[in-house]
Amino acid sequence: MPEKYQSSRLYTPSQYATLLTQQYAQQLKTLYGDGARKVVLFGLPQIGCIPQMLQTQKTRTCVDSTNEAVQLFNDKLKSLVNELNNNFTDAKFTIVNIYSMSSLFSGLSFLNFPCCNVSKTVAEGQCVPNTAPCPIRAAHAFFDNFHPTETGTMVAILRAYYSLLPSDTYPMDINHLLLSGLLGG
């Protein structure tokens, strides 16, 4: 959103991903210093595929340049998890790969359409207050132009807790993260 933020003029996508990861690392180290020992990080989803991005770019297909920038950050986040696990051996950090989970949304019939009437003014991209949502919410991936419906959220939660695919989480799913302290590992 270059019309609202200067970051795209100040940094390349790679530089910005590095900056964000460095800032995130400091926050995670503070959490560790405060006693956190089991931490789950969620990577970014395919932002180039959300309804707001499709409408802004006037396209029906995902915006590759945005998704490529997201993937740069997610790759750096995975490296950060490795670094934190190596440096803080009494803690466990894991990442949930929301980016790869979006393939399950392909079965939803209204993928590119939000489930409500979307505001074009105040709270742009969010549902118009006091209006009814769509009748079959389970058929939509997005409630408004930004937020996933319960269907999308439940898919992500289940795959984060019990990895369906090895790419869902790294280095372990939440279930194994929770068990790791009970098993002494």
JSON list of N, CA and C in Angstrom, two decimals, residues 6 46 75 88 115 128 169:
[
{"chain": "A", "resi": 6, "resn": "GLN", "atom": "N", "xyz": [5.36, 4.47, 3.60]},
{"chain": "A", "resi": 6, "resn": "GLN", "atom": "CA", "xyz": [6.59, 4.75, 2.89]},
{"chain": "A", "resi": 6, "resn": "GLN", "atom": "C", "xyz": [7.52, 3.55, 2.78]},
{"chain": "A", "resi": 46, "resn": "GLN", "atom": "N", "xyz": [-1.03, -15.94, 2.56]},
{"chain": "A", "resi": 46, "resn": "GLN", "atom": "CA", "xyz": [-0.89, -15.39, 1.20]},
{"chain": "A", "resi": 46, "resn": "GLN", "atom": "C", "xyz": [-1.71, -14.11, 1.10]},
{"chain": "A", "resi": 75, "resn": "ASP", "atom": "N", "xyz": [10.37, -17.12, 5.16]},
{"chain": "A", "resi": 75, "resn": "ASP", "atom": "CA", "xyz": [11.65, -17.84, 5.10]},
{"chain": "A", "resi": 75, "resn": "ASP", "atom": "C", "xyz": [12.60, -17.33, 6.19]},
{"chain": "A", "resi": 88, "resn": "PHE", "atom": "N", "xyz": [18.75, -20.87, 22.62]},
{"chain": "A", "resi": 88, "resn": "PHE", "atom": "CA", "xyz": [18.02, -21.04, 23.88]},
{"chain": "A", "resi": 88, "resn": "PHE", "atom": "C", "xyz": [17.59, -22.51, 24.00]},
{"chain": "A", "resi": 115, "resn": "CYS", "atom": "N", "xyz": [-18.00, -12.51, 2.69]},
{"chain": "A", "resi": 115, "resn": "CYS", "atom": "CA", "xyz": [-19.31, -13.01, 3.11]},
{"chain": "A", "resi": 115, "resn": "CYS", "atom": "C", "xyz": [-20.26, -11.89, 3.54]},
{"chain": "A", "resi": 128, "resn": "VAL", "atom": "N", "xyz": [-20.06, -3.78, 6.50]},
{"chain": "A", "resi": 128, "resn": "VAL", "atom": "CA", "xyz": [-20.90, -2.62, 6.81]},
{"chain": "A", "resi": 128, "resn": "VAL", "atom": "C", "xyz": [-21.66, -2.97, 8.10]},
{"chain": "A", "resi": 169, "resn": "THR", "atom": "N", "xyz": [4.01, -27.17, 9.90]},
{"chain": "A", "resi": 169, "resn": "THR", "atom": "CA", "xyz": [4.69, -26.61, 11.06]},
{"chain": "A", "resi": 169, "resn": "THR", "atom": "C", "xyz": [6.16, -26.96, 11.01]}
]
